[in-house]
CSV table of C-alpha atoms in Angstrom, one decimal:
chain,number,residue,atom,x,y,z
A,1,UNK,CA,-2.7,13.4,61.5
A,2,UNK,CA,-4.2,9.9,62.0
A,3,UNK,CA,-0.6,8.8,62.6
A,4,UNK,CA,0.4,9.1,59.0
A,5,UNK,CA,3.1,11.8,58.3
A,6,UNK,CA,2.5,11.7,54.6
A,7,UNK,CA,-1.0,13.1,54.8
A,8,UNK,CA,-0.3,16.6,56.2
A,9,UNK,CA,3.4,16.7,56.6
A,10,UNK,CA,4.9,20.0,57.7
A,11,UNK,CA,1.5,21.5,58.3
A,12,UNK,CA,0.6,19.0,61.0
A,13,UNK,CA,4.0,19.6,62.6
A,14,UNK,CA,3.7,23.4,62.8
A,15,UNK,CA,0.0,24.2,63.1
A,16,UNK,CA,-1.5,25.1,66.5
A,17,UNK,CA,-3.5,22.3,68.1
A,18,UNK,CA,-7.0,21.6,66.8
A,19,UNK,CA,-9.9,22.6,69.0
A,20,UNK,CA,-11.1,19.7,71.2
A,21,UNK,CA,-14.0,17.9,69.5
A,22,UNK,CA,-15.8,14.6,69.9
A,23,UNK,CA,-17.8,12.3,67.6
A,24,UNK,CA,-21.5,12.8,67.3
A,25,UNK,CA,-23.5,10.6,69.6
A,26,UNK,CA,-27.3,10.4,70.0
A,27,UNK,CA,-30.0,12.2,68.1
A,28,UNK,CA,-29.7,15.9,67.8
A,29,UNK,CA,-31.6,18.8,66.2
A,30,UNK,CA,-30.3,22.0,64.6
A,31,UNK,CA,-31.4,24.6,62.1
A,32,UNK,CA,-28.5,23.7,59.8
A,33,UNK,CA,-26.3,20.6,59.6
A,34,UNK,CA,-23.0,21.0,57.6
A,35,UNK,CA,-21.2,18.0,56.2
A,36,UNK,CA,-17.5,18.6,55.9
A,37,UNK,CA,-14.8,20.3,58.1
A,38,UNK,CA,-12.8,22.1,55.4
A,39,UNK,CA,-12.8,25.8,54.4
A,40,UNK,CA,-16.3,25.8,53.0
A,41,UNK,CA,-18.0,24.0,55.8
A,42,UNK,CA,-16.1,25.9,58.5
A,43,UNK,CA,-16.7,29.3,56.9
A,44,UNK,CA,-20.4,28.5,56.6
A,45,UNK,CA,-20.6,27.4,60.2
A,46,UNK,CA,-18.8,30.5,61.4
A,47,UNK,CA,-21.0,32.9,59.5
A,48,UNK,CA,-24.3,31.1,60.4
A,49,UNK,CA,-23.4,30.9,64.1
A,50,UNK,CA,-22.4,34.6,64.1
A,51,UNK,CA,-25.9,35.3,62.8
A,52,UNK,CA,-27.4,33.4,65.8
A,53,UNK,CA,-28.4,30.2,64.0
A,54,UNK,CA,-28.0,26.7,65.5
A,55,UNK,CA,-25.4,24.8,63.5
A,56,UNK,CA,-23.9,21.3,63.8
A,57,UNK,CA,-20.9,20.4,61.6
A,58,UNK,CA,-20.0,16.8,60.9
A,59,UNK,CA,-16.5,15.9,59.8
A,60,UNK,CA,-15.6,12.3,58.9
A,61,UNK,CA,-12.0,12.5,60.1
A,62,UNK,CA,-10.4,15.6,61.6
A,63,UNK,CA,-10.7,19.4,60.9
A,64,UNK,CA,-8.9,20.2,57.7
A,65,UNK,CA,-8.3,16.5,56.9
A,66,UNK,CA,-8.9,16.9,53.1
A,67,UNK,CA,-7.5,19.5,50.8
A,68,UNK,CA,-7.8,22.2,53.5
A,69,UNK,CA,-4.9,20.7,55.4
A,70,UNK,CA,-2.7,19.5,52.6
A,71,UNK,CA,-2.4,22.3,50.0
A,72,UNK,CA,0.7,24.5,49.5
A,73,UNK,CA,-1.0,27.6,51.1
A,74,UNK,CA,-1.4,30.1,48.3
A,75,UNK,CA,-4.3,32.5,48.8
A,76,UNK,CA,-5.0,33.1,45.1
A,77,UNK,CA,-7.5,35.4,43.4
A,78,UNK,CA,-9.7,34.0,40.7
A,79,UNK,CA,-9.5,30.5,39.1
A,80,UNK,CA,-7.3,28.7,36.6
A,81,UNK,CA,-9.6,29.8,33.7
A,82,UNK,CA,-8.6,33.1,32.1
A,83,UNK,CA,-10.8,35.9,33.3
A,84,UNK,CA,-12.2,36.7,29.8
A,85,UNK,CA,-13.3,33.0,29.4
A,86,UNK,CA,-15.5,32.9,32.5
A,87,UNK,CA,-18.5,34.6,30.9
A,88,UNK,CA,-18.3,32.2,28.0
A,89,UNK,CA,-18.3,29.2,30.3
A,90,UNK,CA,-20.9,30.4,32.8
A,91,UNK,CA,-22.9,33.1,30.9
A,92,UNK,CA,-22.3,36.8,31.2
A,93,UNK,CA,-24.2,37.3,34.5
A,94,UNK,CA,-22.6,34.4,36.5
A,95,UNK,CA,-19.2,34.8,34.9
A,96,UNK,CA,-18.9,38.4,36.0
A,97,UNK,CA,-20.3,37.6,39.4
A,98,UNK,CA,-17.7,34.9,40.0
A,99,UNK,CA,-14.9,37.1,38.7
A,100,UNK,CA,-15.8,39.8,41.2
A,101,UNK,CA,-16.4,37.5,44.1
A,102,UNK,CA,-13.2,35.4,43.7
A,103,UNK,CA,-11.1,38.4,42.6
A,104,UNK,CA,-11.8,39.9,46.0
A,105,UNK,CA,-11.6,36.5,47.7
A,106,UNK,CA,-8.1,36.9,49.3
A,107,UNK,CA,-9.4,40.1,51.0
A,108,UNK,CA,-12.2,38.1,52.6
A,109,UNK,CA,-9.8,35.5,53.9
A,110,UNK,CA,-7.4,38.1,55.3
A,111,UNK,CA,-10.2,40.0,56.9
A,112,UNK,CA,-11.4,36.9,58.7
A,113,UNK,CA,-7.9,36.1,59.9
A,114,UNK,CA,-7.6,39.6,61.4
A,115,UNK,CA,-11.1,39.7,62.9
A,116,UNK,CA,-10.7,36.4,64.7
A,117,UNK,CA,-7.0,36.5,65.5
A,118,UNK,CA,-6.1,33.4,63.6
A,119,UNK,CA,-2.5,32.4,63.9
A,120,UNK,CA,-1.6,31.0,60.5
A,121,UNK,CA,1.6,32.6,59.2
A,122,UNK,CA,-0.3,35.0,57.0
A,123,UNK,CA,1.7,37.0,54.4
A,124,UNK,CA,0.4,39.7,52.2
A,125,UNK,CA,3.2,40.0,49.8
A,126,UNK,CA,1.3,38.5,46.8
A,127,UNK,CA,1.9,35.5,44.5
A,128,UNK,CA,4.0,35.1,41.4
A,129,UNK,CA,2.9,33.2,38.4
A,130,UNK,CA,6.3,32.3,36.8
A,131,UNK,CA,6.7,32.1,33.0
A,132,UNK,CA,8.6,29.1,31.6
A,133,UNK,CA,9.8,29.8,28.1
A,134,UNK,CA,8.2,31.9,25.4
A,135,UNK,CA,4.8,30.2,25.7
A,136,UNK,CA,4.7,30.8,29.4
A,137,UNK,CA,5.5,34.4,29.0
A,138,UNK,CA,2.7,34.8,26.4
A,139,UNK,CA,0.3,33.2,28.9
A,140,UNK,CA,1.1,35.5,31.8
A,141,UNK,CA,1.1,38.6,29.5
A,142,UNK,CA,-2.4,37.7,28.4
A,143,UNK,CA,-3.6,37.0,32.0
A,144,UNK,CA,-2.1,40.3,33.1
A,145,UNK,CA,-3.9,42.1,30.3
A,146,UNK,CA,-7.3,40.6,31.2
A,147,UNK,CA,-7.0,41.3,34.9
A,148,UNK,CA,-5.6,44.8,34.4
A,149,UNK,CA,-8.5,45.9,32.2
A,150,UNK,CA,-10.7,45.0,35.2
A,151,UNK,CA,-8.6,47.2,37.5
A,152,UNK,CA,-7.0,44.3,39.4
A,153,UNK,CA,-3.6,45.2,41.1
A,154,UNK,CA,-1.5,42.8,39.0
A,155,UNK,CA,1.9,43.6,37.6
A,156,UNK,CA,3.9,42.0,34.8
A,157,UNK,CA,7.6,41.5,35.9
A,158,UNK,CA,10.4,41.1,33.4
A,159,UNK,CA,13.1,38.4,33.8
A,160,UNK,CA,15.4,40.6,35.8
A,161,UNK,CA,12.7,41.6,38.4
A,162,UNK,CA,11.5,38.1,38.6
A,163,UNK,CA,15.0,36.9,39.3
A,164,UNK,CA,15.4,39.6,42.1
A,165,UNK,CA,12.1,38.5,43.8
A,166,UNK,CA,12.5,34.7,43.4
A,167,UNK,CA,16.2,34.1,43.4
A,168,UNK,CA,16.5,32.2,40.1
A,169,UNK,CA,17.2,33.0,36.5
A,170,UNK,CA,14.9,30.2,35.4
A,171,UNK,CA,11.9,32.3,34.3
A,172,UNK,CA,11.2,34.7,31.4
A,173,UNK,CA,9.1,36.8,33.7
A,174,UNK,CA,6.4,36.6,36.3
A,175,UNK,CA,2.9,37.9,37.1
A,176,UNK,CA,2.7,39.5,40.5
A,177,UNK,CA,-0.8,39.5,42.0
A,178,UNK,CA,-0.8,41.9,44.9
A,179,UNK,CA,-4.2,40.8,46.1
A,180,UNK,CA,-2.9,37.4,47.0
A,181,UNK,CA,-0.6,36.0,49.8
A,182,UNK,CA,0.2,32.8,51.7
A,183,UNK,CA,-0.7,31.1,54.9
A,184,UNK,CA,-0.3,27.9,56.8
A,185,UNK,CA,-3.4,26.0,55.5
A,186,UNK,CA,-4.0,23.6,58.3
A,187,UNK,CA,-3.5,26.4,60.9
A,188,UNK,CA,-6.1,28.5,59.0
A,189,UNK,CA,-8.6,25.6,59.0
A,190,UNK,CA,-8.2,25.1,62.7
A,191,UNK,CA,-8.4,28.8,63.3
A,192,UNK,CA,-11.8,28.9,61.5
A,193,UNK,CA,-12.9,26.0,63.6
A,194,UNK,CA,-12.0,27.8,66.8
A,195,UNK,CA,-13.8,30.9,65.6
A,196,UNK,CA,-16.9,28.9,64.7
A,197,UNK,CA,-17.0,27.2,68.1
A,198,UNK,CA,-16.7,30.5,69.9
A,199,UNK,CA,-19.6,31.8,67.8
A,200,UNK,CA,-21.7,28.9,69.0
A,201,UNK,CA,-21.4,26.2,66.3
A,202,UNK,CA,-21.1,22.6,67.4
A,203,UNK,CA,-18.3,20.6,65.6
A,204,UNK,CA,-18.1,16.9,65.7
A,205,UNK,CA,-15.1,15.0,64.2
A,206,UNK,CA,-14.8,11.3,63.6
A,207,UNK,CA,-18.4,11.4,62.4
A,208,UNK,CA,-18.7,10.2,58.8
A,209,UNK,CA,-22.1,10.7,57.3
A,210,UNK,CA,-23.6,7.4,56.1
A,211,UNK,CA,-27.2,8.3,55.5
A,212,UNK,CA,-29.5,11.2,54.6
A,213,UNK,CA,-33.3,11.2,54.2
A,214,UNK,CA,-36.0,13.8,54.0
A,215,UNK,CA,-38.8,13.7,56.5
A,216,UNK,CA,-41.5,16.2,55.7
A,217,UNK,CA,-39.9,19.6,55.5
A,218,UNK,CA,-36.8,18.5,57.5
A,219,UNK,CA,-33.8,16.4,56.8
A,220,UNK,CA,-32.1,13.7,58.8
A,221,UNK,CA,-28.4,13.2,58.4
A,222,UNK,CA,-27.0,10.1,60.1
A,223,UNK,CA,-23.6,8.8,61.2
A,224,UNK,CA,-22.8,5.4,62.7
A,225,UNK,CA,-23.4,6.8,66.3
A,226,UNK,CA,-26.0,9.4,65.9
A,227,UNK,CA,-28.1,11.7,63.7
A,228,UNK,CA,-29.0,15.4,63.2
A,229,UNK,CA,-32.4,16.6,62.1
A,230,UNK,CA,-32.2,20.0,60.5
A,231,UNK,CA,-34.1,22.4,58.2
A,232,UNK,CA,-31.0,22.8,55.9
A,233,UNK,CA,-28.2,20.6,54.9
A,234,UNK,CA,-25.0,22.1,53.5
A,235,UNK,CA,-22.7,19.6,51.6
A,236,UNK,CA,-19.2,20.9,51.9
A,237,UNK,CA,-17.0,17.8,51.2
A,238,UNK,CA,-15.6,18.3,47.7
A,239,UNK,CA,-13.0,15.9,46.4
A,240,UNK,CA,-12.8,13.7,49.6
A,241,UNK,CA,-16.6,13.0,49.6
A,242,UNK,CA,-17.9,9.6,50.6
A,243,UNK,CA,-21.4,8.5,51.7
A,244,UNK,CA,-24.8,9.7,50.4
A,245,UNK,CA,-23.3,12.7,48.5
A,246,UNK,CA,-20.5,10.9,46.7
A,247,UNK,CA,-21.7,12.2,43.4
A,248,UNK,CA,-19.7,15.3,44.3
A,249,UNK,CA,-16.5,13.3,44.2
A,250,UNK,CA,-17.5,11.3,41.1
A,251,UNK,CA,-18.0,14.4,39.0
A,252,UNK,CA,-14.3,15.3,39.6
A,253,UNK,CA,-11.1,13.7,38.3
A,254,UNK,CA,-8.4,13.3,41.0
A,255,UNK,CA,-5.1,15.0,40.3
A,256,UNK,CA,-2.5,13.9,42.8
A,257,UNK,CA,-0.2,16.6,44.2
A,258,UNK,CA,2.8,16.3,46.6
A,259,UNK,CA,4.8,18.7,48.7
A,260,UNK,CA,8.3,18.5,50.2
A,261,UNK,CA,9.7,20.9,52.9
A,262,UNK,CA,13.3,21.5,53.4
A,263,UNK,CA,14.9,22.1,56.8
A,264,UNK,CA,15.0,25.8,57.6
A,265,UNK,CA,17.4,27.7,55.3
A,266,UNK,CA,20.2,29.9,56.6
A,267,UNK,CA,19.8,33.7,56.8
A,268,UNK,CA,22.0,34.1,53.7
A,269,UNK,CA,19.8,31.8,51.6
A,270,UNK,CA,16.6,33.4,52.8
A,271,UNK,CA,17.9,36.7,51.7
A,272,UNK,CA,18.5,35.4,48.1
A,273,UNK,CA,15.4,33.0,47.8
A,274,UNK,CA,12.0,34.6,48.0
A,275,UNK,CA,13.2,37.4,50.3
A,276,UNK,CA,9.6,38.9,50.4
A,277,UNK,CA,8.0,35.4,50.8
A,278,UNK,CA,5.7,35.5,47.8
A,279,UNK,CA,4.0,32.2,46.9
A,280,UNK,CA,5.0,30.9,43.4
A,281,UNK,CA,3.8,28.5,40.7
A,282,UNK,CA,4.8,28.1,37.1
A,283,UNK,CA,3.2,27.8,33.7
A,284,UNK,CA,4.2,24.2,32.9
A,285,UNK,CA,1.5,21.7,32.2
A,286,UNK,CA,2.9,19.5,35.0
A,287,UNK,CA,3.3,22.5,37.2
A,288,UNK,CA,5.5,23.1,40.2
A,289,UNK,CA,4.8,25.4,43.2
A,290,UNK,CA,7.1,26.7,45.9
A,291,UNK,CA,7.0,29.1,48.8
A,292,UNK,CA,8.8,29.9,52.1
A,293,UNK,CA,7.2,29.2,55.5
A,294,UNK,CA,7.6,31.4,58.5
A,295,UNK,CA,10.8,29.6,59.8
A,296,UNK,CA,12.5,29.6,56.4
A,297,UNK,CA,11.6,26.2,55.1
A,298,UNK,CA,11.3,26.0,51.3
A,299,UNK,CA,8.1,24.1,50.4
A,300,UNK,CA,8.3,22.7,46.9
A,301,UNK,CA,5.6,20.6,45.2
A,302,UNK,CA,4.3,19.2,41.9
A,303,UNK,CA,1.9,16.8,40.4
A,304,UNK,CA,2.3,13.2,41.7
A,305,UNK,CA,1.6,10.9,44.6
A,306,UNK,CA,4.2,9.8,47.1
A,307,UNK,CA,3.3,6.2,47.1
A,308,UNK,CA,4.8,3.1,45.4
A,309,UNK,CA,7.4,3.9,42.8
A,310,UNK,CA,6.3,7.5,42.8
A,311,UNK,CA,7.9,8.2,46.2
A,312,UNK,CA,11.5,7.8,44.9
A,313,UNK,CA,10.8,9.2,41.5
A,314,UNK,CA,9.2,12.5,42.7
A,315,UNK,CA,11.7,13.1,45.5
A,316,UNK,CA,14.6,12.5,43.1
A,317,UNK,CA,13.1,14.8,40.6
A,318,UNK,CA,12.5,17.5,43.3
A,319,UNK,CA,16.2,17.4,44.3
A,320,UNK,CA,17.3,17.9,40.7
A,321,UNK,CA,14.7,20.6,40.0
A,322,UNK,CA,15.7,22.6,43.1
A,323,UNK,CA,19.3,22.3,42.1
A,324,UNK,CA,18.5,23.8,38.7
A,325,UNK,CA,16.2,26.5,40.2
A,326,UNK,CA,18.4,27.5,43.1
A,327,UNK,CA,22.0,26.3,42.7
A,328,UNK,CA,22.9,28.3,45.9
A,329,UNK,CA,21.0,25.7,47.9
A,330,UNK,CA,23.6,22.9,47.5
A,331,UNK,CA,22.5,19.6,49.0
A,332,UNK,CA,19.0,19.9,50.5
A,333,UNK,CA,17.5,17.9,53.3
A,334,UNK,CA,13.7,17.4,53.3
A,335,UNK,CA,12.1,17.7,56.8
A,336,UNK,CA,8.6,16.6,55.7
A,337,UNK,CA,6.8,15.1,52.8
A,338,UNK,CA,3.1,14.8,52.1
A,339,UNK,CA,0.5,14.5,49.3
A,340,UNK,CA,-3.2,14.6,48.5
A,341,UNK,CA,-5.7,14.9,45.8
A,342,UNK,CA,-7.0,17.9,43.8
A,343,UNK,CA,-10.5,17.5,42.4
A,344,UNK,CA,-10.7,18.7,38.8
A,345,UNK,CA,-14.0,19.4,37.0
A,346,UNK,CA,-14.3,19.2,33.2
A,347,UNK,CA,-14.1,23.0,32.7
A,348,UNK,CA,-11.8,23.7,35.7
A,349,UNK,CA,-14.6,25.8,37.4
A,350,UNK,CA,-16.6,25.1,40.6
A,351,UNK,CA,-20.2,23.9,40.7
A,352,UNK,CA,-23.3,24.7,42.6
A,353,UNK,CA,-25.7,21.8,43.4
A,354,UNK,CA,-29.1,21.5,45.0
A,355,UNK,CA,-29.5,17.8,46.0
A,356,UNK,CA,-33.0,18.5,47.3
A,357,UNK,CA,-35.0,21.3,48.7
A,358,UNK,CA,-32.7,23.1,51.2
A,359,UNK,CA,-29.9,20.6,50.6
A,360,UNK,CA,-27.1,22.6,48.8
A,361,UNK,CA,-23.4,22.9,48.2
A,362,UNK,CA,-20.5,24.3,46.2
A,363,UNK,CA,-17.7,22.0,45.0
A,364,UNK,CA,-15.0,21.6,42.4
A,365,UNK,CA,-12.3,24.1,43.5
A,366,UNK,CA,-9.6,22.7,41.1
A,367,UNK,CA,-6.7,23.4,43.4
A,368,UNK,CA,-7.9,26.8,44.5
A,369,UNK,CA,-9.5,26.0,47.8
A,370,UNK,CA,-8.5,28.6,50.3
A,371,UNK,CA,-10.1,31.7,48.9
A,372,UNK,CA,-13.1,30.1,47.0
A,373,UNK,CA,-13.8,27.7,49.9
A,374,UNK,CA,-13.9,30.6,52.4
A,375,UNK,CA,-16.0,32.8,50.1
A,376,UNK,CA,-18.4,30.1,49.1
A,377,UNK,CA,-19.0,29.2,52.7
A,378,UNK,CA,-20.0,32.8,53.4
A,379,UNK,CA,-22.2,32.8,50.3
A,380,UNK,CA,-24.0,29.6,51.4
A,381,UNK,CA,-24.6,31.1,54.9
A,382,UNK,CA,-26.1,34.2,53.3
A,383,UNK,CA,-28.4,32.1,51.1
A,384,UNK,CA,-29.6,30.0,54.1
A,385,UNK,CA,-30.2,33.3,56.1
A,386,UNK,CA,-32.4,34.5,53.3
A,387,UNK,CA,-30.0,37.4,52.4
A,388,UNK,CA,-29.0,36.0,49.0
A,389,UNK,CA,-31.7,34.5,46.7
A,390,UNK,CA,-30.7,31.6,44.5
A,391,UNK,CA,-31.1,33.8,41.4
A,392,UNK,CA,-28.3,36.0,42.8
A,393,UNK,CA,-25.7,33.3,43.5
A,394,UNK,CA,-22.4,33.4,41.8
A,395,UNK,CA,-22.8,30.1,40.0
A,396,UNK,CA,-25.8,28.6,38.0
A,397,UNK,CA,-27.5,25.5,39.4
A,398,UNK,CA,-26.1,22.3,37.7
A,399,UNK,CA,-26.6,18.6,38.1
A,400,UNK,CA,-23.6,16.4,39.1
A,401,UNK,CA,-22.4,14.5,36.0
A,402,UNK,CA,-19.5,12.0,36.0
A,403,UNK,CA,-16.8,12.7,33.4
A,404,UNK,CA,-16.1,10.0,30.8
A,405,UNK,CA,-13.3,7.6,31.6
A,406,UNK,CA,-12.7,9.1,35.1
A,407,UNK,CA,-10.7,6.2,36.5
A,408,UNK,CA,-8.5,5.9,33.4
A,409,UNK,CA,-7.8,9.7,33.5
A,410,UNK,CA,-6.8,9.5,37.2
A,411,UNK,CA,-4.4,6.6,36.5
A,412,UNK,CA,-3.0,8.4,33.6
A,413,UNK,CA,-2.3,11.6,35.6
A,414,UNK,CA,-0.5,9.6,38.3
A,415,UNK,CA,1.6,7.5,35.9
A,416,UNK,CA,2.2,10.5,33.6
A,417,UNK,CA,3.6,12.6,36.4
A,418,UNK,CA,6.0,9.7,37.2
A,419,UNK,CA,7.2,9.4,33.6
A,420,UNK,CA,7.7,13.2,33.3
A,421,UNK,CA,9.6,13.4,36.5
A,422,UNK,CA,11.7,10.3,35.8
A,423,UNK,CA,12.6,11.8,32.4
A,424,UNK,CA,13.6,15.1,33.9
A,425,UNK,CA,12.2,18.5,33.3
A,426,UNK,CA,13.5,21.9,32.1
A,427,UNK,CA,13.1,25.4,33.3
């Protein structure tokens, strides 16, 4: 994408082609203008267009350019925060609403994929949260207890069952979440775009928003080559935000994350490593994630950016880590490499903002974009349609606030990941 193989790596190589789009030109009108062509914006566009509303979506680069086209592809339920802690963070009402909404989020994603025939390598085999050491085991035991008391279909696996499902003896156990699954993230974004266009939405790429102003009861959103006048503005740009709503980006701390993809593994290796194709991540502070794609490539990632000295450090660490996890792999060849940024909020929870009357958006997905992005897009559409009052939204209204020492924290995360990976890591 944009002639840079390190932005989207394997996903750009294997995703179906994006729908044909053009930059916005001239002055247009619509009922709703959406800024951002990731999961939230595309989901909102699809649901609004299906309801018969006129929608124009503006994307600065390409469909799925941000986190939607770079993530590892885990369709997770919930957020990083323990379920019992959400009511304490958000209040009882919003905490329970968010738990229910995001707990069922993977089901919403999978239903959309089925309904619109989106080809995105969907698997329904669940995800595995892998316990590193005694502390990791305690963490997943507590997470399992909290989800199970809410009736969620999660199962705590012992070390032997974790080894059978994953193909390594590295973990003390794992938490299997049967609600979850995996997909090809860029293919999913492009599939949502196709579905939105078929429903009647107009999508313009290469159209960065550079201005916004209110004029009476309407809003004018402008790019360098045109403008859209609309009744509603949905801001769906999250960690890659620039332009008039850059406060969304500034309230988050960038956490760099990279992925490497091996060449397709042999049939024998595929029978011993993730034979049921669950998506995995571990309990370490500098976490790792891994999964298998449809052609048997092992996708392996961790915190860090593939630039400068980080490129050699992280790739060298990945080879050593894979050798420890899966000795049966032998020497591995990486077919693709890419990295991006995860936007982290202070409390690791998303935010709902109202920038002006009828100018709204959710943001701050903290590395959990597929399910929350899709669900929140649907929620925003329901709110615009008058079906969901503000008082019934899953998050309270908050003002964007910039965390203290944000640039220093970002530099620390990038350098800290290099130091940790240079020093080695244990499983």
